[in-house]
Amino acid sequence: MKQSIGVDIGGTNTCVGTVSADGTVHQRAQFRTDEYDNGIAYANRLAEAVREVMQGDTAIAADGWAGLGIGAPNGNYLSGSIEEPPNLRFKGITPLVDLLKERLDLPNIQLTNDANAAAIGEKIYGAAKDYSDFIMITLGTGLGSGIFVNNQLVYGHDGFAGEMGHISVIPDGRYCGFGRRGSLENYCSATGIRRTYFEMIAQRGGTTSLDHMPLGEITAKDIADAADQGDPIAQATMDFTGRLLGEALASSALITSPAAFFLFGGPVKAGEVLLGPTRRSFEKHLIPPFKNKIKIIESALPMGDAAIIGAAALVAC
Amino acid sequence: MKQSIGVDIGGTNTCVGTVSADGTVHQRAQFRTDEYDNGIAYANRLAEAVREVMQGDTAIAADGWAGLGIGAPNGNYLSGSIEEPPNLRFKGITPLVDLLKERLDLPNIQLTNDANAAAIGEKIYGAAKDYSDFIMITLGTGLGSGIFVNNQLVYGHDGFAGEMGHISVIPDGRYCGFGRRGSLENYCSATGIRRTYFEMIAQRGGTTSLDHMPLGEITAKDIADAADQGDPIAQATMDFTGRLLGEALASSALITSPAAFFLFGGPVKAGEVLLGPTRRSFEKHLIPPFKNKIKIIESALPMGDAAIIGAAALVAC
């Protein structure tokens, strides 16, 4: 396995890093995504950042590069384009792979969405090395997923497979935009967990162990930690989250029958407060041939670097 | 493509047929499945029926046989066994492929569940020939599904993938056995459509266009036909069915992004009364990158012979 370069395109920042064969990030560069409102200018800036980390990493450069992998919201592997990204200022279709091929001399440049990149990262560098069939779930602002079947990531007929965050879990439930309601990520993403926490406070009233924190600073990780330390409203929040997440994981397990789910993200770090109710609800919603054999485990990717590592994995194998 | 033999194992009858390279059934044999309460005796009887159709089909026999394919409830492709079948009298695990290999001299014997067999049949002999990514849905006593990704049927890590009938669609909805509630097949299988029809009569009262029929003889096909002819209670039934089915198809589309769904079964034959509301609900529950590009169409497999043809397709390619 050769060294490669990973790019994580977020709505606010773009992070670039060189990644060695063992999955460690060496040189890094970062710039603001939200300063760019067109794809050409953005591609120019990104190419500059890539050259910067390549030049900085003399150790790796000596062995040559496998290529450049990019994880981006609405990144389409088959077309190499970012298509109608909801959180970026450059709209429409940006053929980022083609733009970068004109600007960089690298043997392989690939693009996919961030959750697919995380799944490939888990497979190449993380805990999924020995799994041919698994599903990666990322809990962040949204809920992302990447699905492996038969040792291959599922892209579907058009490159958009793996959008589990948008499956319906509660008919006529929370509003999600696009005129749709009740989809999984409105409940079980990090953002969804915060919404549930406020709903629980609304229903139960009283005080919580996070009352001293500024409202806007409370994260899903804080709520998960509060649950772990016995806060009853936070525990009810994580129970509710796990119940819905487990049911949704069961539905997807019934479809592709993975050997394991890997969960990634801040709220997962608190461990059993989320994994416990998720596993119980998961088992409850399976039919007998599926019971007690599919694992739900924490991702082994490092929190900070997972997106860069995942993107790099896209071209490392 | 060579000729092969297809076996459709149902709870009541077992049907065996020889299938030529164009997907036509030639010689047939049938015997009662429910007379057998152990796998050995059943395998003996099945081998006898297979020999019978092979000997009857002298035209095909001259060219040799590709093999024998079997579709069975809870048939596991990877193990070649029928595992804990809910509707058969021989329980536990029956290693049917091994039992038949000992009894028949054929180059290839394979087993899968009935919906997977139908999906392969659609791919080899039906309307899915040009599709690499599609999902087959069968509406019968239960709701079965078979999923193609990248030109391969998805079996999952253990051979049990494709059980879409058991995904949850209504939290705390209708009872489905195993202590589970609200799963898709309780609403959208042929059996589920009948249940909805009676629920609609309960809610609305009044008369229906099927009042002259014996209660136990009313099928989902009758209800779909009544809807097509303007019966308002039957129309409400098909609208409700299509709404739930469309939402569930959208969830599965978000996971594997197929280019098309093929729907098979009696209620589908009435056409738009089911397909119309299904398509509308499907589009409503998709996010923009998925909208207006995934087809929902009727299976091209012949109603009576689909199970035999599908099973034969398992070894024909």
XYZ file of C-alpha atoms in Angstrom:
634
model
C 0.000 0.000 0.000
C 1.430 3.368 -1.029
C 1.186 6.781 0.589
C -1.540 9.094 -0.528
C -3.121 12.471 0.046
C -6.541 12.905 1.635
C -8.859 15.901 1.332
C -11.846 16.499 3.609
C -14.178 19.156 2.218
C -16.474 20.572 4.882
C -18.889 23.477 4.651
C -16.555 25.698 6.692
C -13.020 24.300 6.246
C -11.127 22.160 3.770
C -8.454 19.963 5.378
C -5.645 18.350 3.391
C -3.147 15.802 4.693
C -0.507 13.342 3.554
C -1.229 9.829 4.813
C 1.395 7.103 5.110
C 0.761 3.420 4.447
C -0.137 2.745 8.096
C -2.912 5.374 8.071
C -1.088 8.169 9.895
C -1.463 11.814 8.862
C 1.886 13.606 8.409
C 1.775 17.035 6.724
C -1.399 19.104 6.987
C -2.870 22.199 5.372
C -6.220 23.914 5.884
C -8.170 26.749 4.291
C -11.710 28.100 4.456
C -14.155 26.467 2.049
C -16.739 29.192 2.593
C -14.562 31.888 1.017
C -15.153 30.331 -2.414
C -18.347 30.738 -4.398
C -17.191 29.076 -7.622
C -15.592 25.731 -8.392
C -12.678 27.011 -10.529
C -11.331 29.347 -7.849
C -11.839 26.621 -5.265
C -9.978 24.042 -7.383
C -7.066 26.499 -7.768
C -6.833 26.985 -4.008
C -7.164 23.255 -3.304
C -4.428 22.356 -5.811
C -2.162 24.879 -4.081
C -2.820 23.282 -0.660
C -2.143 19.805 -2.090
C 1.191 20.941 -3.555
C 2.063 22.502 -0.185
C 1.605 19.252 1.801
C 3.356 17.181 -0.879
C 6.380 19.458 -0.798
C 6.391 19.426 3.006
C 6.412 15.645 3.206
C 9.863 14.823 1.887
C 9.923 11.410 3.582
C 6.881 10.160 1.701
C 7.617 12.030 -1.506
C 10.763 9.941 -2.008
C 8.618 6.816 -2.490
C 6.131 8.443 -4.838
C 2.381 8.936 -4.389
C -0.540 6.561 -4.923
C -2.824 9.510 -5.573
C -5.329 11.940 -4.089
C -8.662 11.021 -2.503
C -11.407 13.509 -1.691
C -14.406 13.236 0.611
C -17.069 15.872 -0.020
C -20.773 16.428 0.679
C -22.713 15.073 -2.332
C -19.441 13.885 -3.857
C -20.206 11.411 -6.641
C -17.598 8.714 -7.212
C -18.845 7.721 -10.647
C -18.867 11.244 -12.111
C -16.031 12.722 -10.023
C -18.244 15.740 -9.374
C -19.736 17.519 -6.384
C -23.421 17.735 -7.271
C -25.810 20.287 -5.754
C -24.015 20.419 -2.386
C -26.412 21.748 0.274
C -23.690 23.277 2.495
C -21.232 24.762 -0.035
C -21.366 28.172 -1.706
C -20.487 26.810 -5.153
C -23.745 25.243 -6.320
C -24.660 23.175 -9.365
C -22.244 20.509 -10.576
C -18.502 20.994 -9.996
C -16.357 18.441 -11.890
C -13.683 18.580 -9.188
C -11.713 15.486 -10.262
C -11.315 16.826 -13.814
C -10.378 20.286 -12.535
C -7.690 18.803 -10.270
C -6.321 16.500 -12.969
C -5.615 19.633 -15.042
C -3.774 21.197 -12.102
C -1.899 18.297 -10.440
C 0.416 15.608 -11.749
C -0.854 12.604 -9.748
C -1.508 9.045 -10.986
C -4.996 8.745 -9.463
C -7.558 11.288 -8.246
C -10.890 10.092 -6.845
C -13.864 11.699 -5.118
C -16.707 10.310 -3.023
C -18.991 11.524 -0.271
C -17.636 11.844 3.251
C -19.416 8.804 4.725
C -18.296 6.547 1.867
C -14.760 7.805 2.454
C -15.070 6.958 6.156
C -16.266 3.431 5.256
C -13.263 2.893 2.999
C -11.015 4.305 5.742
C -12.466 1.804 8.233
C -11.868 -1.012 5.724
C -8.270 -0.042 4.829
C -6.934 1.428 8.078
C -9.552 0.747 10.779
C -11.548 -2.045 12.428
C -13.239 -3.378 9.266
C -10.140 -4.923 7.687
C -11.496 -8.454 7.991
C -15.078 -7.674 6.982
C -16.384 -8.151 3.446
C -19.927 -7.008 4.334
C -20.375 -4.104 6.746
C -22.034 -0.711 7.127
C -20.317 2.419 8.394
C -22.496 5.023 10.143
C -21.187 8.532 10.848
C -23.023 10.705 13.370
C -22.212 14.359 12.746
C -24.200 17.369 11.562
C -25.996 14.811 9.434
C -26.060 11.009 9.559
C -23.934 9.434 6.832
C -23.476 5.833 5.790
C -21.214 3.771 3.559
C -22.089 0.190 2.669
C -19.743 -2.655 1.786
C -21.145 -5.709 0.007
C -18.798 -8.473 -1.076
C -15.667 -6.392 -0.343
C -16.909 -3.533 -2.538
C -18.384 -0.183 -1.589
C -21.937 0.094 -2.938
C -22.237 3.116 -5.248
C -25.539 2.150 -6.898
C -26.515 2.836 -10.493
C -25.656 6.548 -10.260
C -23.035 6.845 -7.501
C -25.460 8.062 -4.794
C -26.025 4.887 -2.740
C -25.609 4.919 1.036
C -27.877 7.827 2.015
C -29.274 6.112 5.105
C -29.627 9.420 6.947
C -32.639 10.175 4.780
C -34.696 7.008 5.306
C -38.032 7.569 7.048
C -38.260 6.413 10.632
C -41.260 8.348 11.969
C -44.136 8.970 9.548
C -45.030 12.685 9.699
C -42.170 13.234 12.157
C -39.696 16.118 12.397
C -39.300 18.410 9.381
C -36.158 17.719 7.337
C -36.269 20.106 4.392
C -37.161 19.158 0.794
C -40.767 18.891 2.067
C -39.863 15.586 3.716
C -40.506 14.556 7.315
C -39.326 12.054 9.900
C -35.997 10.950 8.430
C -33.349 9.216 10.494
C -30.782 12.004 10.631
C -33.287 14.387 12.193
C -33.257 12.104 15.219
C -29.960 10.245 15.357
C -27.283 12.584 13.989
C -25.402 14.727 16.500
C -27.795 17.559 15.566
C -30.798 15.248 16.011
C -29.628 14.195 19.484
C -29.549 17.882 20.534
C -33.104 18.327 19.244
C -34.241 15.286 21.212
C -32.545 16.615 24.344
C -34.513 19.866 24.125
C -37.693 17.903 23.437
C -37.070 15.830 26.572
C -36.519 18.991 28.652
C -39.744 20.396 27.204
C -41.685 17.257 28.113
C -40.221 16.634 31.558
C -39.287 20.096 32.782
C -36.918 20.440 35.749
C -33.159 20.924 35.778
C -30.384 19.127 33.934
C -26.681 18.664 34.594
C -25.864 20.861 31.589
C -27.785 23.913 32.884
C -24.503 25.807 33.428
C -23.541 25.587 29.730
C -24.405 28.172 27.083
C -27.278 26.668 25.075
C -25.527 26.967 21.718
C -22.409 25.196 22.938
C -24.063 21.987 24.115
C -23.020 19.135 21.806
C -24.324 15.607 21.382
C -21.066 14.457 22.964
C -21.874 16.570 26.071
C -25.335 15.002 26.243
C -23.904 11.490 25.869
C -21.350 12.224 28.614
C -24.102 13.630 30.870
C -26.103 10.442 30.301
C -23.044 8.396 31.212
C -22.813 10.348 34.470
C -26.456 9.732 35.384
C -28.381 12.771 34.102
C -31.895 11.298 33.660
C -32.964 13.645 30.840
C -29.733 12.925 28.967
C -30.248 9.192 29.551
C -33.797 9.387 28.198
C -32.362 11.217 25.179
C -29.784 8.523 24.487
C -32.373 5.752 25.045
C -34.729 7.351 22.533
C -31.859 7.857 20.073
C -30.691 4.268 20.432
C -34.218 2.942 20.033
C -34.692 4.697 16.688
C -31.141 4.060 15.491
C -31.381 0.352 16.346
C -34.643 0.041 14.434
C -33.139 1.760 11.369
C -29.991 -0.381 11.527
C -32.228 -3.471 11.687
C -34.050 -2.377 8.528
C -30.775 -1.910 6.669
C -29.415 -5.209 8.055
C -32.482 -6.979 6.644
C -31.623 -5.514 3.233
C -27.855 -6.171 2.878
C -27.120 -8.482 5.854
C -23.776 -7.018 6.982
C -21.604 -8.820 9.549
C -21.139 -5.567 11.487
C -22.035 -1.904 11.828
C -19.248 0.547 12.702
C -20.439 3.717 14.413
C -18.353 6.873 14.234
C -18.773 10.312 15.836
C -18.754 12.295 19.072
C -21.867 10.764 20.668
C -20.484 7.241 20.083
C -17.431 8.024 22.248
C -19.506 7.840 25.440
C -19.881 4.113 24.715
C -22.685 2.056 26.176
C -25.111 4.940 26.836
C -25.745 4.960 23.094
C -24.511 1.509 22.001
C -26.529 -0.331 24.688
C -30.030 0.881 23.721
C -29.070 0.753 20.035
C -28.114 -2.941 20.283
C -31.250 -3.855 22.257
C -33.564 -2.134 19.777
C -31.597 -3.599 16.849
C -32.018 -7.180 18.073
C -35.699 -6.596 18.841
C -36.411 -5.538 15.269
C -34.637 -8.455 13.543
C -36.231 -11.712 12.447
C -34.748 -14.919 13.936
C -32.208 -15.811 11.202
C -30.527 -12.427 11.805
C -30.521 -12.343 15.606
C -27.404 -12.374 17.789
C -24.851 -12.451 15.024
C -24.474 -8.898 13.688
C -22.103 -6.670 15.672
C -22.599 -2.976 16.435
C -19.206 -1.565 17.354
C -17.328 1.688 17.666
C -15.218 2.824 14.722
C -11.449 2.521 15.195
C -10.728 5.653 13.147
C -9.267 8.564 15.133
C -11.870 11.302 15.664
C -9.898 14.259 14.292
C -8.277 12.659 11.260
C -10.936 10.178 10.128
C -12.144 12.242 7.180
C -8.645 12.814 5.770
C -7.661 9.188 6.347
C -10.884 7.923 4.762
C -10.399 10.127 1.708
C -6.789 8.968 1.371
C -7.925 5.324 1.607
C -9.965 5.834 -1.555
C -6.761 5.751 -3.627
C -4.458 3.851 -1.249
C -5.687 0.348 -1.968
C -27.058 -20.336 -21.890
C -27.960 -23.976 -21.257
C -31.211 -25.581 -20.229
C -31.824 -26.187 -16.572
C -34.321 -27.477 -14.052
C -36.183 -25.220 -11.648
C -37.796 -26.215 -8.342
C -40.288 -24.017 -6.477
C -40.812 -25.210 -2.914
C -44.003 -23.827 -1.416
C -45.636 -24.655 1.908
C -48.349 -26.684 0.154
C -46.891 -27.830 -3.182
C -43.503 -28.413 -4.737
C -43.361 -27.643 -8.476
C -40.578 -28.885 -10.733
C -40.018 -27.917 -14.354
C -37.473 -28.085 -17.145
C -36.634 -24.644 -18.518
C -35.128 -24.039 -21.947
C -32.580 -21.329 -22.733
C -35.303 -18.795 -23.642
C -37.007 -19.139 -20.231
C -39.893 -21.403 -21.233
C -41.106 -24.232 -18.994
C -41.408 -27.565 -20.825
C -41.932 -30.680 -18.670
C -43.595 -30.271 -15.268
C -44.085 -32.330 -12.128
C -45.775 -31.482 -8.831
C -46.204 -33.102 -5.438
C -47.407 -32.033 -2.002
C -44.720 -30.519 0.219
C -46.904 -30.799 3.312
C -46.912 -34.604 3.230
C -43.253 -34.596 4.357
C -42.109 -33.931 7.895
C -38.433 -34.745 7.430
C -35.794 -33.579 4.996
C -34.489 -37.020 3.924
C -37.869 -38.330 2.801
C -38.539 -34.996 1.104
C -35.203 -35.079 -0.734
C -35.978 -38.616 -1.952
C -39.342 -37.529 -3.350
C -37.889 -34.365 -4.908
C -35.065 -36.300 -6.623
C -37.691 -38.641 -8.074
C -39.696 -35.694 -9.477
C -36.540 -34.179 -10.972
C -35.652 -37.470 -12.708
C -39.218 -37.639 -14.001
C -39.114 -34.244 -15.752
C -35.584 -34.860 -17.061
C -36.637 -38.143 -18.636
C -39.778 -36.520 -20.075
C -37.838 -33.763 -21.771
C -35.961 -35.665 -24.450
C -35.475 -32.534 -26.598
C -33.507 -30.732 -23.897
C -31.824 -33.834 -22.509
C -29.952 -34.311 -25.795
C -28.023 -31.060 -25.170
C -27.191 -31.812 -21.541
C -28.193 -29.891 -18.428
C -26.687 -26.785 -16.828
C -28.007 -27.896 -13.472
C -30.796 -27.620 -10.922
C -31.904 -24.447 -9.146
C -34.199 -24.354 -6.128
C -36.234 -21.516 -4.623
C -37.398 -22.192 -1.074
C -38.613 -20.232 1.950
C -35.537 -19.439 4.089
C -33.331 -21.059 1.456
C -29.718 -20.045 2.086
C -27.513 -19.801 -0.992
C -24.225 -19.858 0.894
C -24.984 -22.978 2.950
C -27.283 -24.732 0.459
C -29.687 -25.372 3.323
C -33.275 -24.564 4.195
C -32.991 -23.033 7.656
C -35.881 -22.879 10.148
C -38.576 -22.554 7.475
C -41.725 -21.038 9.006
C -44.171 -22.723 6.592
C -42.681 -26.212 6.129
C -43.208 -29.284 8.303
C -39.517 -30.249 8.294
C -37.972 -27.809 10.753
C -34.384 -27.089 11.774
C -31.690 -27.071 9.101
C -32.113 -29.234 5.998
C -28.934 -29.421 3.839
C -31.003 -29.863 0.689
C -28.227 -29.197 -1.846
C -25.997 -31.862 -0.276
C -28.896 -34.325 -0.061
C -29.701 -33.809 -3.749
C -26.063 -34.057 -4.841
C -26.035 -37.550 -3.349
C -29.151 -38.457 -5.316
C -28.748 -36.740 -8.692
C -25.963 -36.655 -11.255
C -26.068 -32.959 -12.227
C -23.137 -30.557 -12.722
C -24.541 -27.766 -10.530
C -27.196 -27.654 -7.799
C -27.986 -24.350 -6.056
C -30.586 -23.129 -3.586
C -31.802 -19.678 -2.609
C -34.955 -18.106 -1.259
C -37.926 -17.588 -3.533
C -37.603 -13.807 -3.896
C -33.893 -14.021 -4.721
C -34.763 -16.650 -7.325
C -37.377 -14.305 -8.801
C -34.779 -11.499 -8.985
C -32.352 -13.748 -10.852
C -35.210 -14.846 -13.111
C -35.994 -11.197 -13.919
C -32.317 -10.588 -14.672
C -31.799 -13.663 -16.883
C -35.182 -14.092 -18.575
C -37.252 -11.006 -17.717
C -37.247 -7.201 -17.855
C -34.024 -6.637 -15.860
C -31.598 -7.957 -18.485
C -29.981 -4.548 -18.995
C -29.910 -3.521 -15.319
C -26.828 -3.947 -13.128
C -28.506 -2.415 -10.043
C -32.145 -3.206 -9.352
C -34.500 -4.534 -6.686
C -37.158 -7.191 -7.234
C -40.227 -7.089 -4.982
C -42.660 -10.033 -4.838
C -46.109 -9.488 -3.338
C -47.551 -12.812 -2.229
C -48.420 -14.366 1.126
C -45.390 -12.419 2.322
C -43.402 -9.629 0.713
C -40.086 -10.840 -0.689
C -37.181 -8.979 -2.211
C -33.993 -9.712 -4.121
C -31.332 -7.041 -4.592
C -28.822 -6.710 -7.410
C -25.765 -4.504 -6.878
C -23.124 -4.294 -9.588
C -24.630 -7.198 -11.544
C -24.516 -9.483 -8.504
C -27.284 -10.662 -6.220
C -26.633 -9.435 -2.676
C -26.445 -12.402 -0.288
C -24.811 -10.582 2.635
C -22.319 -12.037 5.068
C -24.493 -15.058 5.865
C -26.718 -15.580 2.813
C -29.838 -13.953 4.311
C -29.814 -10.506 2.658
C -32.906 -9.142 0.936
C -35.541 -9.532 3.655
C -37.251 -6.221 2.943
C -40.643 -7.597 3.951
C -39.530 -7.379 7.560
C -38.380 -3.756 7.719
C -40.409 -1.556 10.059
C -42.741 0.923 8.410
C -45.170 1.800 11.209
C -43.771 1.939 14.756
C -46.035 -0.141 17.019
C -48.139 -1.105 13.986
C -49.734 -4.452 13.079
C -48.488 -7.570 14.832
C -46.148 -9.703 12.709
C -45.067 -12.571 14.907
C -41.649 -12.947 16.586
C -42.843 -10.182 18.980
C -42.296 -7.641 16.211
C -44.735 -5.037 14.960
C -45.391 -2.809 11.976
C -43.275 -4.509 9.325
C -43.782 -3.866 5.620
C -45.208 -7.240 4.638
C -48.051 -6.883 7.124
C -49.267 -3.978 5.014
C -48.069 -4.429 1.445
C -48.019 -8.172 0.742
C -51.135 -9.687 -0.844
C -52.139 -10.764 2.687
C -51.485 -7.255 4.027
C -53.654 -5.690 1.315
C -56.557 -7.921 2.415
C -56.048 -6.793 6.031
C -56.091 -3.147 4.939
C -59.278 -3.734 2.951
C -61.056 -5.039 6.026
C -59.689 -2.142 8.076
C -61.067 0.305 5.498
C -64.507 -1.385 5.622
C -64.364 -1.174 9.424
C -63.533 2.524 9.339
C -65.893 3.610 6.591
C -68.768 1.153 6.832
C -71.208 0.789 3.916
C -71.162 -1.632 1.005
C -68.403 -2.685 -1.355
C -68.366 -4.139 -4.855
C -67.021 -7.440 -3.467
C -69.960 -8.001 -1.063
C -71.169 -10.960 -3.167
C -67.921 -12.899 -2.678
C -67.238 -15.402 0.113
C -65.000 -13.547 2.587
C -62.252 -16.157 2.524
C -62.011 -16.133 -1.257
C -61.333 -12.409 -1.682
C -57.764 -11.920 -2.898
C -55.564 -8.848 -3.167
C -55.943 -9.188 -6.941
C -59.755 -8.937 -6.526
C -59.313 -5.806 -4.404
C -56.934 -4.257 -6.937
C -59.387 -5.051 -9.758
C -62.275 -3.565 -7.724
C -60.197 -0.411 -7.226
C -59.546 -0.273 -10.959
C -63.312 -0.422 -11.522
C -64.021 2.440 -9.130
C -64.840 0.807 -5.770
C -63.941 3.644 -3.333
C -63.023 1.366 -0.408
C -60.791 -0.720 -2.669
C -59.256 2.476 -4.055
C -58.538 3.745 -0.540
C -56.935 0.370 0.180
C -54.633 0.561 -2.832
C -53.785 4.221 -2.086
C -52.809 3.333 1.484
C -50.803 0.319 0.253
C -49.004 2.379 -2.377
C -48.227 5.128 0.111
C -46.490 2.716 2.500
C -44.842 0.681 -0.250
C -43.507 3.825 -1.951
C -42.039 5.053 1.322
C -40.326 1.697 1.950
C -38.989 1.525 -1.611
C -37.602 5.043 -1.131
C -35.764 3.940 2.010
C -34.205 0.997 0.200
C -33.385 3.183 -2.832
C -31.506 5.561 -0.531
C -29.431 2.587 0.648
C -28.455 0.801 -2.600
C -29.564 3.318 -5.303
C -31.014 0.878 -7.860
C -31.948 2.039 -11.380
C -35.313 0.271 -11.102
C -37.720 -1.705 -8.932
C -39.570 -4.620 -10.508
C -42.852 -5.497 -8.820
C -44.285 -9.000 -9.137
C -47.555 -10.535 -7.930
C -51.342 -10.589 -8.323
C -52.073 -7.091 -6.996
C -49.513 -5.603 -9.411
C -51.467 -6.936 -12.392
C -54.180 -4.290 -11.952
C -51.530 -1.732 -12.953
C -51.828 1.926 -12.061
C -54.180 1.493 -9.078
C -51.153 0.246 -7.153
C -48.229 1.564 -9.225
C -49.594 5.134 -9.337
C -49.784 5.823 -5.580
C -46.582 3.817 -5.058
C -44.643 6.015 -7.503
C -46.040 9.256 -6.040
C -45.142 8.264 -2.481
C -41.741 6.977 -3.628
C -40.782 10.301 -5.258
C -42.075 12.250 -2.264
C -39.771 10.375 0.106
C -36.579 10.728 -1.947
C -33.998 13.483 -1.606
C -33.298 15.593 -4.736
C -30.314 13.636 -6.200
C -32.571 10.541 -6.373
C -35.752 12.085 -7.751
C -37.274 11.311 -11.167
C -34.724 8.758 -12.276
C -35.567 5.441 -10.594
C -38.241 3.362 -12.331
C -40.974 1.337 -10.636
C -42.234 -1.173 -13.172
C -44.139 -4.415 -13.468
C -42.156 -7.647 -13.629
C -42.060 -9.329 -17.034
C -42.041 -12.843 -15.539
C -45.183 -14.911 -16.262
C -47.365 -15.197 -13.142
C -47.712 -18.974 -13.025
C -44.179 -20.034 -13.892
C -42.093 -17.236 -12.334
C -40.913 -19.293 -9.362
C -39.746 -22.247 -11.468
C -38.114 -19.951 -14.054
C -36.397 -17.925 -11.343
C -35.048 -21.046 -9.656
C -33.806 -22.380 -12.999
C -32.081 -19.043 -13.702
C -29.925 -19.609 -10.612
C -27.883 -22.190 -12.518
C -28.596 -21.132 -16.121
C -26.147 -18.261 -16.347
